[in-house]
CSV table of C-alpha atoms in Angstrom, one decimal:
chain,number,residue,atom,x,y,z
A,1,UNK,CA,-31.7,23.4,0.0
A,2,UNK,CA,-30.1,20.6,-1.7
A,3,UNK,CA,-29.5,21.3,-5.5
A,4,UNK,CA,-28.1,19.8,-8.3
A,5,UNK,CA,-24.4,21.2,-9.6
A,6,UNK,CA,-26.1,22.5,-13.1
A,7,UNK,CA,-28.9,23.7,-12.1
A,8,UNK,CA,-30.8,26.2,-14.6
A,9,UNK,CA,-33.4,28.4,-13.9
A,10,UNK,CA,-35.8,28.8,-16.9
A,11,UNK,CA,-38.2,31.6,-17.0
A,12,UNK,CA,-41.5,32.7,-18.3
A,13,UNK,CA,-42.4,36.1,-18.2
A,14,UNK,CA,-42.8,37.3,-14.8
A,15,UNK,CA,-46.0,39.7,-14.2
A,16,UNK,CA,-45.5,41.6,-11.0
A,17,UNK,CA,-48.9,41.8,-8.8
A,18,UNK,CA,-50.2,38.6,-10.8
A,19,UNK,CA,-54.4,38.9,-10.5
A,20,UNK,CA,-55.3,36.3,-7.8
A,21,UNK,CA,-58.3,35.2,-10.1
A,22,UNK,CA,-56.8,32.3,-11.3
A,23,UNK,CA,-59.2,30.3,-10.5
A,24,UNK,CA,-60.0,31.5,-7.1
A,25,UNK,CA,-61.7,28.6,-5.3
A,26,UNK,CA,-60.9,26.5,-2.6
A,27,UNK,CA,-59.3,23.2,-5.0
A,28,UNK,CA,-56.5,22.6,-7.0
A,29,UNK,CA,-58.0,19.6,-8.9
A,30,UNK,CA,-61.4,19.1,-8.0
A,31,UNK,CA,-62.4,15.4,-7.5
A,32,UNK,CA,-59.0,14.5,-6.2
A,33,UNK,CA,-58.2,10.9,-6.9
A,34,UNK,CA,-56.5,8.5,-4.6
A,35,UNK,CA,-53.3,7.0,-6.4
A,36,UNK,CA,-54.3,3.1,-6.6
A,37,UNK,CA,-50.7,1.6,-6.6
A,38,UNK,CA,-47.2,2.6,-5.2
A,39,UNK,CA,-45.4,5.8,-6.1
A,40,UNK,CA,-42.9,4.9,-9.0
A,41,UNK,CA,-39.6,5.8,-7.9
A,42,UNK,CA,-38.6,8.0,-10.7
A,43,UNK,CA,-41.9,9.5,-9.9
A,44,UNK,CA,-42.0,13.5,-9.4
A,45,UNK,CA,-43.5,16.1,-7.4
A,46,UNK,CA,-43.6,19.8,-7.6
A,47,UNK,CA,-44.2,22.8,-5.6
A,48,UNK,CA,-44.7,26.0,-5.8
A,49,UNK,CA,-43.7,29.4,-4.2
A,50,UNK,CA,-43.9,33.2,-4.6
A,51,UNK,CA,-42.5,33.5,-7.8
A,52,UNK,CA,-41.0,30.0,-8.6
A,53,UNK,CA,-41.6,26.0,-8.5
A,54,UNK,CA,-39.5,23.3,-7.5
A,55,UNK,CA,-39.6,19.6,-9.0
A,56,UNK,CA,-38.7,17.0,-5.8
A,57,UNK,CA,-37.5,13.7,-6.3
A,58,UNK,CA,-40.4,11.8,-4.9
A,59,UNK,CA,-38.6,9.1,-3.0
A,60,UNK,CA,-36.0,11.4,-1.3
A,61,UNK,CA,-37.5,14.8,-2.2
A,62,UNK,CA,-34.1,16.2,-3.1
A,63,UNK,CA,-34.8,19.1,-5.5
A,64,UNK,CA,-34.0,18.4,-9.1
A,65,UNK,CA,-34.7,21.3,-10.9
A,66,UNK,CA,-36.3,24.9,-10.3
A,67,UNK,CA,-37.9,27.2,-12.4
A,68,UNK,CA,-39.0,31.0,-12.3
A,69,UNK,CA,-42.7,31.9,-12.7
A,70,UNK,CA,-45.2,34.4,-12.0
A,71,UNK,CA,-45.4,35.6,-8.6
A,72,UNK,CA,-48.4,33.4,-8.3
A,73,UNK,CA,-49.3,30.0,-10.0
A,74,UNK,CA,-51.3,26.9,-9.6
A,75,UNK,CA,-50.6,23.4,-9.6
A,76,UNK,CA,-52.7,19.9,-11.3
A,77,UNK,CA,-51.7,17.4,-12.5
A,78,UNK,CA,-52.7,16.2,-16.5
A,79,UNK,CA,-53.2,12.8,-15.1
A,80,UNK,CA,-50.4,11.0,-17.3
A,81,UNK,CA,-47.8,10.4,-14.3
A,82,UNK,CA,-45.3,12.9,-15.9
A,83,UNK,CA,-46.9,16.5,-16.6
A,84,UNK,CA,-48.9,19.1,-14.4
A,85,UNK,CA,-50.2,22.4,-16.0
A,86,UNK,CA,-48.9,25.4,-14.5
A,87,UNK,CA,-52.0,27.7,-14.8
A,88,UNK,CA,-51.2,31.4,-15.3
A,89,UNK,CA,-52.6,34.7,-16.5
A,90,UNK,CA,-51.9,33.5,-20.3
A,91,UNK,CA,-53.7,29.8,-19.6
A,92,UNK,CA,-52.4,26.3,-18.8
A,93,UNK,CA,-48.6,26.2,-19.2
A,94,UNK,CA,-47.5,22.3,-19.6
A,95,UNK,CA,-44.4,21.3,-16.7
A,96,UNK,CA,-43.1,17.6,-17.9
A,97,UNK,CA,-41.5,16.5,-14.7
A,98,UNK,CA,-39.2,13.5,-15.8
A,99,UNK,CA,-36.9,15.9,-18.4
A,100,UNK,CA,-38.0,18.1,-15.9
A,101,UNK,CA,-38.8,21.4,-18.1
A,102,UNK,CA,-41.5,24.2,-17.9
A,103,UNK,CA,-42.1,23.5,-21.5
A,104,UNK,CA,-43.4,26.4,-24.0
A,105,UNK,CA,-46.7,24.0,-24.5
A,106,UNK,CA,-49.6,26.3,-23.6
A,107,UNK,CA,-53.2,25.3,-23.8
A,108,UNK,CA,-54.3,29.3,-24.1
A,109,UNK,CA,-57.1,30.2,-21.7
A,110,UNK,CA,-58.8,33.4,-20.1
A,111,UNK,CA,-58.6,32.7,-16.5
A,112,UNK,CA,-57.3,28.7,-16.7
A,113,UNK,CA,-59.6,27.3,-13.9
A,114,UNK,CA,-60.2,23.2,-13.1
A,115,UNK,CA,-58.3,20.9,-14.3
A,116,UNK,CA,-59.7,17.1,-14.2
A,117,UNK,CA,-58.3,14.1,-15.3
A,118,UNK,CA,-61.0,10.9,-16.0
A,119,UNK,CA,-60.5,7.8,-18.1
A,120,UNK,CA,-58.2,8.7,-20.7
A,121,UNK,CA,-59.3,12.5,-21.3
A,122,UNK,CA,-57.9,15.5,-19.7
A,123,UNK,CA,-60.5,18.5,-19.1
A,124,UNK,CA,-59.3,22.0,-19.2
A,125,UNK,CA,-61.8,24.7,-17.9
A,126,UNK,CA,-61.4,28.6,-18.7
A,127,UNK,CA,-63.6,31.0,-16.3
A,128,UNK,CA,-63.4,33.9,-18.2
A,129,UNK,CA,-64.2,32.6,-21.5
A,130,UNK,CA,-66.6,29.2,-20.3
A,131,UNK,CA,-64.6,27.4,-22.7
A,132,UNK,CA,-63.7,23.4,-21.8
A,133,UNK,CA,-60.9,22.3,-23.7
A,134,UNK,CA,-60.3,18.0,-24.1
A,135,UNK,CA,-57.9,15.8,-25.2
A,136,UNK,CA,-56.0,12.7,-24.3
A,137,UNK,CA,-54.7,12.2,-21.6
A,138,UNK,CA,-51.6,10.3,-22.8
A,139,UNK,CA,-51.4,12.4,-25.6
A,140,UNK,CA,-48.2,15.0,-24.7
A,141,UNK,CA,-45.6,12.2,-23.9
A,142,UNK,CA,-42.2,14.0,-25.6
A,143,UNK,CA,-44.6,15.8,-28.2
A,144,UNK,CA,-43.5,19.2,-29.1
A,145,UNK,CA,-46.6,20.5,-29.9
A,146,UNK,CA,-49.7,20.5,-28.3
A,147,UNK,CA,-52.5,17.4,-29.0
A,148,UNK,CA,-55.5,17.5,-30.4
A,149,UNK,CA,-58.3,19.0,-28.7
A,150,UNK,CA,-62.0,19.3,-28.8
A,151,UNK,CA,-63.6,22.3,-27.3
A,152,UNK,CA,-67.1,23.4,-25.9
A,153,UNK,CA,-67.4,26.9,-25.3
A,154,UNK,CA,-71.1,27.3,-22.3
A,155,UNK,CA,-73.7,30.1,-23.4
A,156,UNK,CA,-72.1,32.3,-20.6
A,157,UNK,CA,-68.3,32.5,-18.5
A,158,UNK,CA,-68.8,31.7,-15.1
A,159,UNK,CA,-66.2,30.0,-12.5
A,160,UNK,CA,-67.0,26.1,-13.5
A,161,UNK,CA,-65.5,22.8,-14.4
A,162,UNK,CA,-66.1,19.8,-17.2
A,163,UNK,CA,-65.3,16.2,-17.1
A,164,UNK,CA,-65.8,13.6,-19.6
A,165,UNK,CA,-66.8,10.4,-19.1
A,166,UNK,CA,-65.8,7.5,-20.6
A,167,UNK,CA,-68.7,7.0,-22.9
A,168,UNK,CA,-67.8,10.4,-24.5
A,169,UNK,CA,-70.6,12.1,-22.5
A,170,UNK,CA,-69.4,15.7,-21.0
A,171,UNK,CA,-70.5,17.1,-18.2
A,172,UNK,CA,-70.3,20.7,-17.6
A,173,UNK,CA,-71.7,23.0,-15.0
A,174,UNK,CA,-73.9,26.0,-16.0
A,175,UNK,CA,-73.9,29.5,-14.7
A,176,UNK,CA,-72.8,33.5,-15.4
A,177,UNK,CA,-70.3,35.5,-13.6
A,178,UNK,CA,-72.2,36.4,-10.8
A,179,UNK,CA,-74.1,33.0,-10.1
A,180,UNK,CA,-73.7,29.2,-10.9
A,181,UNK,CA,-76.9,27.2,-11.1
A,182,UNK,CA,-76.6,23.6,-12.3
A,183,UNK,CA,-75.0,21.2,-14.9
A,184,UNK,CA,-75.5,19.8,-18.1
A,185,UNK,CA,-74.9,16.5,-19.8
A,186,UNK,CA,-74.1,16.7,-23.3
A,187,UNK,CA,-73.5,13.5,-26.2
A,188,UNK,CA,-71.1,13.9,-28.8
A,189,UNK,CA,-73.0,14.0,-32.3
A,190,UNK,CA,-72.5,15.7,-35.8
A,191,UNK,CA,-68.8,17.0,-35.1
A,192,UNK,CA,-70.9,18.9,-31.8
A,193,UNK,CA,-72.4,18.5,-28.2
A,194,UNK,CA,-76.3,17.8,-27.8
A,195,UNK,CA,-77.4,18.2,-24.7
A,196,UNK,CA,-79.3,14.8,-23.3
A,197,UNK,CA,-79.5,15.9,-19.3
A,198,UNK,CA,-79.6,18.9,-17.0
A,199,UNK,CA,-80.5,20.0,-13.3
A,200,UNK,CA,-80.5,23.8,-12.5
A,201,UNK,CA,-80.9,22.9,-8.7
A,202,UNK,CA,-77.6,23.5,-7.0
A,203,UNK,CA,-76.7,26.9,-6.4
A,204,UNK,CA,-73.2,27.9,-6.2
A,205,UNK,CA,-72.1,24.4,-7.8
A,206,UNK,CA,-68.4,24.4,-7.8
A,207,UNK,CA,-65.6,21.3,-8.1
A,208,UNK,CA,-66.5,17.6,-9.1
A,209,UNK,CA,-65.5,14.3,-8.0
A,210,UNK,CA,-65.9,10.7,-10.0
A,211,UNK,CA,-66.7,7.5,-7.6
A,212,UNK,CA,-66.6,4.0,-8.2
A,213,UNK,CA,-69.1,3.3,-11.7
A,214,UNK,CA,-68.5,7.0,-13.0
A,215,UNK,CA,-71.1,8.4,-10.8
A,216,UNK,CA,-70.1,11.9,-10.6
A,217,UNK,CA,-70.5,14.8,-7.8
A,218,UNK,CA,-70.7,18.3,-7.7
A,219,UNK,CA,-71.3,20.4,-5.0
A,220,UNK,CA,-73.9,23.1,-4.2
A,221,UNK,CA,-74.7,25.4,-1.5
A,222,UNK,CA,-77.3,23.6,-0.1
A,223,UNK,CA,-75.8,20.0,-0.7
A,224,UNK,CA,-74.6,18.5,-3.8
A,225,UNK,CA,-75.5,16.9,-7.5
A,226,UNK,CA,-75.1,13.2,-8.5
A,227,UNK,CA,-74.9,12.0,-12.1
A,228,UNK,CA,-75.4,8.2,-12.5
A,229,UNK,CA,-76.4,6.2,-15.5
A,230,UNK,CA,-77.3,9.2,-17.5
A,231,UNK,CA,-79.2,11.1,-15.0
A,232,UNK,CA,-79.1,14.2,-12.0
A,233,UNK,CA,-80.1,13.1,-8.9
A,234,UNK,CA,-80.4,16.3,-6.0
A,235,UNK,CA,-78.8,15.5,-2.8
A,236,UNK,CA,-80.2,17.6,-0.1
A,237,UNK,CA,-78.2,19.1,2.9
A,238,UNK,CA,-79.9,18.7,6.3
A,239,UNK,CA,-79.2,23.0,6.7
A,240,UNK,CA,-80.6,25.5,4.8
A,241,UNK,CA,-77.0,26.4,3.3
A,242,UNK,CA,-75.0,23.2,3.7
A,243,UNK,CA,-72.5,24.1,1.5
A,244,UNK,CA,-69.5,21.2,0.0
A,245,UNK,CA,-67.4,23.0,-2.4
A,246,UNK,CA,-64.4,20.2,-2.9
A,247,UNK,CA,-65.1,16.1,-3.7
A,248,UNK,CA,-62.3,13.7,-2.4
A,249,UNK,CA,-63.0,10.6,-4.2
A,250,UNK,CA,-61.5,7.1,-5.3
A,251,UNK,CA,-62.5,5.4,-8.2
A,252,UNK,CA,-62.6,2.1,-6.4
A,253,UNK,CA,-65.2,3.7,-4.2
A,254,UNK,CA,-69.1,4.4,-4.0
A,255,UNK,CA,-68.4,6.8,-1.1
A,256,UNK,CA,-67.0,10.7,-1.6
A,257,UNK,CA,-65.5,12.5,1.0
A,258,UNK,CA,-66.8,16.4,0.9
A,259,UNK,CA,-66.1,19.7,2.7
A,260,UNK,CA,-68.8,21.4,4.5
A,261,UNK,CA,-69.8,24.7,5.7
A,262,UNK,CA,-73.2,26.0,7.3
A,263,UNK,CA,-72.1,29.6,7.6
A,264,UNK,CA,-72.0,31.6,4.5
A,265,UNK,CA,-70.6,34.7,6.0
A,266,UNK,CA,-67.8,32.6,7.9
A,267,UNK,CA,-64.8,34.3,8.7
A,268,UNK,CA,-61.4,32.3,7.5
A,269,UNK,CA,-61.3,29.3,5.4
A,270,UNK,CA,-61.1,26.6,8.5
A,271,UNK,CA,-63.8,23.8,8.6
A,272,UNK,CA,-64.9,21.5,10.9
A,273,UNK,CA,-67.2,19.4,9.3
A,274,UNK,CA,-67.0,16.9,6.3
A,275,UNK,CA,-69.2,15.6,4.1
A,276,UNK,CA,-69.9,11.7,3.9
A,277,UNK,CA,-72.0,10.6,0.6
A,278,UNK,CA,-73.1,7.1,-1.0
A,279,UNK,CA,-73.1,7.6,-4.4
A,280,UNK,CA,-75.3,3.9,-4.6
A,281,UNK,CA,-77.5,4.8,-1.4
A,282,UNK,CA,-77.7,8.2,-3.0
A,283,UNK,CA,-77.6,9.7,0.6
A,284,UNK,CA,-75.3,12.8,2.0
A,285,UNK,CA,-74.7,13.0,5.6
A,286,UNK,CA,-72.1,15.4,6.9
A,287,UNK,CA,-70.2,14.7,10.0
A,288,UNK,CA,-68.4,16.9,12.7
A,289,UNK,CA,-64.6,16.0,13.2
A,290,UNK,CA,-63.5,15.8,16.7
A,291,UNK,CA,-62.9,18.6,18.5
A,292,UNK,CA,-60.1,20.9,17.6
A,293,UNK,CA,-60.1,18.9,14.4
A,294,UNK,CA,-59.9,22.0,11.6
A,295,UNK,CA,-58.7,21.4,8.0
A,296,UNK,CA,-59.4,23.9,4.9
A,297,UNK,CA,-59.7,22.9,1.0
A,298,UNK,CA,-56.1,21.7,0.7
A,299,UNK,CA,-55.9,19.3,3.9
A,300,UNK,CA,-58.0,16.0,2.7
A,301,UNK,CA,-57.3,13.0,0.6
A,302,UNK,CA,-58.0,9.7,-0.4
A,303,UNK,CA,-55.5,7.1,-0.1
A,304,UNK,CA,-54.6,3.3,1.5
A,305,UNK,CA,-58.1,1.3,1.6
A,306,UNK,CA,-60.0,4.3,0.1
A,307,UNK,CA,-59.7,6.2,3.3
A,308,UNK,CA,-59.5,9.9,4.0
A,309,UNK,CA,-56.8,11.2,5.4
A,310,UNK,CA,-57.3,14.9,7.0
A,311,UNK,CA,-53.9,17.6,8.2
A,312,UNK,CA,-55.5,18.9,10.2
A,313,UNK,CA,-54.5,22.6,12.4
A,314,UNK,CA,-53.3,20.3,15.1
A,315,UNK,CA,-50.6,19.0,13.0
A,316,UNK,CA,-51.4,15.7,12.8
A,317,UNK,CA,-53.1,13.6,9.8
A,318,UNK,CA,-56.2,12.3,10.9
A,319,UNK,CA,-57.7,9.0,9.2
A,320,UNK,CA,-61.3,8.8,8.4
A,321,UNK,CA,-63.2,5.8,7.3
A,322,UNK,CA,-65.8,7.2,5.2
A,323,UNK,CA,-68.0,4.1,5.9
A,324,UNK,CA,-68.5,5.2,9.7
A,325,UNK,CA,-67.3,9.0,9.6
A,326,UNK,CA,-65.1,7.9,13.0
A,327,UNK,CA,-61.7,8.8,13.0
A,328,UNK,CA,-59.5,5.9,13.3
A,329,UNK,CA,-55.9,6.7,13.6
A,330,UNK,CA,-54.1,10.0,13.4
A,331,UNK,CA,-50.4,10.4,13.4
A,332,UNK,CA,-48.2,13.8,14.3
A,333,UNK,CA,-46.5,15.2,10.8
A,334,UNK,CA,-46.5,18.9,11.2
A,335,UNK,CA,-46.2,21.8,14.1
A,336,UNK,CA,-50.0,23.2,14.8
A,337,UNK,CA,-51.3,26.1,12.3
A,338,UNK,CA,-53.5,29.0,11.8
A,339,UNK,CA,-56.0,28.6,9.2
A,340,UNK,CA,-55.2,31.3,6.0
A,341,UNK,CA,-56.2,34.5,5.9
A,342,UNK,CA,-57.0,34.5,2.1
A,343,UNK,CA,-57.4,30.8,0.7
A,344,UNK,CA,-54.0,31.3,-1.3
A,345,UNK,CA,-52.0,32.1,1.2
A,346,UNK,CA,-49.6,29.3,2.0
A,347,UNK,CA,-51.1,26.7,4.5
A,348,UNK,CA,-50.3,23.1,5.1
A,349,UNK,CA,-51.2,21.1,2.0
A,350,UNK,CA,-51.2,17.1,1.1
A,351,UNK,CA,-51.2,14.8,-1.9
A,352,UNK,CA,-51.3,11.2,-1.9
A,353,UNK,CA,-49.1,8.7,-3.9
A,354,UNK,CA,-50.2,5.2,-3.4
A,355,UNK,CA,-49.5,4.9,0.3
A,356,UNK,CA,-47.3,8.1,0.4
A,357,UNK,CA,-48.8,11.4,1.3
A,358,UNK,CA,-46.7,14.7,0.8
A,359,UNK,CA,-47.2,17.3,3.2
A,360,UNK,CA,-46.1,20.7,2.8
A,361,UNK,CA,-45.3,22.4,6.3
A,362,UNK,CA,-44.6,26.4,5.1
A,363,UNK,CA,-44.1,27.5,8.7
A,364,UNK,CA,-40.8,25.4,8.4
A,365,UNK,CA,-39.7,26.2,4.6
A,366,UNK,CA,-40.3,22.2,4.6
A,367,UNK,CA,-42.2,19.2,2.9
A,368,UNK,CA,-42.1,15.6,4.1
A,369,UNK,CA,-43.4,12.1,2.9
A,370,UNK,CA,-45.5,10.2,4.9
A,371,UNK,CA,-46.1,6.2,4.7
A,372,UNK,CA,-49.6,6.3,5.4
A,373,UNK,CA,-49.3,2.8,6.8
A,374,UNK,CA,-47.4,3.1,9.2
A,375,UNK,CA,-47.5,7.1,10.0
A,376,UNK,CA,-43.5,7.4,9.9
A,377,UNK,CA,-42.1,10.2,7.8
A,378,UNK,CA,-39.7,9.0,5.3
A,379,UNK,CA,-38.3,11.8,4.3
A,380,UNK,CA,-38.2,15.3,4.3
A,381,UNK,CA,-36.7,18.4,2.9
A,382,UNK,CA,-36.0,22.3,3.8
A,383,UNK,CA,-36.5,24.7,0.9
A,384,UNK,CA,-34.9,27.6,0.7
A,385,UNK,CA,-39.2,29.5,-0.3
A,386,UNK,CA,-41.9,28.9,1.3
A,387,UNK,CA,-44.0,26.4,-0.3
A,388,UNK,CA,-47.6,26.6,-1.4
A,389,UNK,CA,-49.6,24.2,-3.6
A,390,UNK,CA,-47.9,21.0,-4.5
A,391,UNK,CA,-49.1,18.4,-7.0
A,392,UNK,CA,-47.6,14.6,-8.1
A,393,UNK,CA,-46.3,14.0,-11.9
């Protein structure tokens, strides 16, 4: 693995046997948003492994730096193009990738969950407390200290996620530890939140994505929730469970990308299907991939033209126009792969930069970059772990 000469590692407490709740779902940042200009080249990425994370350069993906964590952690970014939280059993740790450091910033949380970025807020959520937890986006910069924040705790902890939109309104989903139900929308007023909107028809909501004019989607087991000019809006799936856990979304776009599943006792975490929705034509549709087309939560983005871009088990990235739900163009990145046997097991992931994609390949220690206009990989690197989740500064 290439490394710089003065390397330090930097360490946070290590917990052996790290509890695999941290936010154990199938999405790193919910309502993943396609980068809408070119990767900057002092630009980082990072990616994690058993017990560590590694900042790449994001042009030649040489390692800069390398930290020690626990033996398990996740990955988002905060949205300002420098820092991702590093969620572990104590909350969201802030990594600034231009110094780079794994700062001691901590925004405290039981069970740090979703993480979404919108307008110029940043939206922590804590499972085991139901507490969201906001401030500005560009707020950290060089701080030494954490900003300020504004905090809603829901009636009961559940596995959820907030976002705020840019008229102040939050919305948050509603639900208890052993079910999730709906959402809410609540307005700012009196130094609280009134609540102004709500729908308690989605079962199982979980994740969020923001399209072109802030409407907003969550998904349920049985379709998925629209929010648009100050209202919820039911979106029915055609099966009786027609479940989309994970919205792929550009802001320059009425139309989301979804995942979707009709068998709740499913063995695996490999899908077949996606989910196509007009967030103007309010409609949901979902769409079978061709065959031998199989991708799980970590394996679909939005990038170049607001187009999806699937890794799929064959290896290749598969582009979807979300307009027709045909396939387009696919080009060969990675060797063919199993599908995880637990959904935080390392599996081929990718991110998209403007119109780079990284793609982690854990088979092969490796990660590459991929100009999504052309399909060549333009660099690529061997690490000496096996990488897992990976997210952009």
């Amino acid at each position: 693995m290439h490394t710089p000469q003065n390397r330090a590692l930097r360490a946070i407490t290590a917990v052996a046997g790290v509890s695999l709740a941290l936010s154990a779902c199938g999405s790193t940042a919910e309502g993943e948003e396609s980068a809408t200009s070119e990767a900057d080249k002092s630009s980082r990425l990072a990616v994690s492994y058993a017990n560590g994370i590694a900042v790449l350069d994001a042009e030649s993906l040489e390692v800069v730096e390398e930290f020690e964590t626990e033996e398990f952690v996740r990955l988002n970014p905060i949205g300002d193009g420098r820092n991702l939280t590093v969620t572990t059993i104590k909350g969201f740790q802030v990594l600034d990738t231009r110094t780079p450091e794994l700062t001691d910033l901590l925004f405290p949380a039981d069970t740090g969950g979703h993480v979404v970025h919108h307008g110029d807020k940043t939206v922590l959520f804590a499972d085991g407390s139901g507490e969201t937890t906001i401030f500005e986006t560009g707020a950290l910069g060089d701080a030494d200290k954490l900003p300020e924040t504004t905090t809603w705790t829901a009636p009961e902890a559940h596995h959820g996620v907030s976002i705020v939109l840019e008229d102040g309104t939050l919305l948050t989903t509603v639900g208890t530890e052993e079910s999730r139900s709906g959402a809410i929308a609540l307005e700012a007023k009196g130094g609280g939140f009134e609540q102004v909107a709500a729908n308690d028809a989605c079962p199982g909501i979980h994740g969020e994505g923001t399209a072109a004019g802030e409407a907003v989607v969550f998904g349920c087991e049985d379709g998925a929730l629209l929010y648009r000019d100050g209202a919820f809006e039911k979106l029915q799936a055609p099966d009786e469970y027609g479940r989309m856990g994970n919205a792929y979304v550009s802001e320059t776009s009425p139309l989301i990308v979804g995942d979707y599943n009709t068998d709740p006792d499913a063995e695996g975490y490999l899908l077949d299907t996606v989910t196509l929705i007009d967030t103007e034509k309010s409609t949901l549709k979902p769409v079978a991939l061709p065959e031998g087309v199989e991708y799980t939560f970590r394996d679909v983005a939005r990038g170049p033209e607001d187009l999806a871009y699937i890794l799929a088990t064959d290896g290749s990235i598969h582009v979807l126009d979300p307009a027709t739900g045909k396939v387009t163009d696919e080009f060969p990145v990675v060797k063919p792969w199993e599908g995880p046997a637990e959904w935080q097991d390392p599996h081929p992931a990718i991110k998209v930069s403007g119109d780079l994609a990284y793609v982690t390949e854990p088979a092969a220690n490796t990660v590459h970059a991929v100009d999504l206009t052309s399909g060549e990989i333009t660099a690529s690197v061997e690490l000496d772990k096996q990488p897992n989740e990976i997210a952009i500064g």
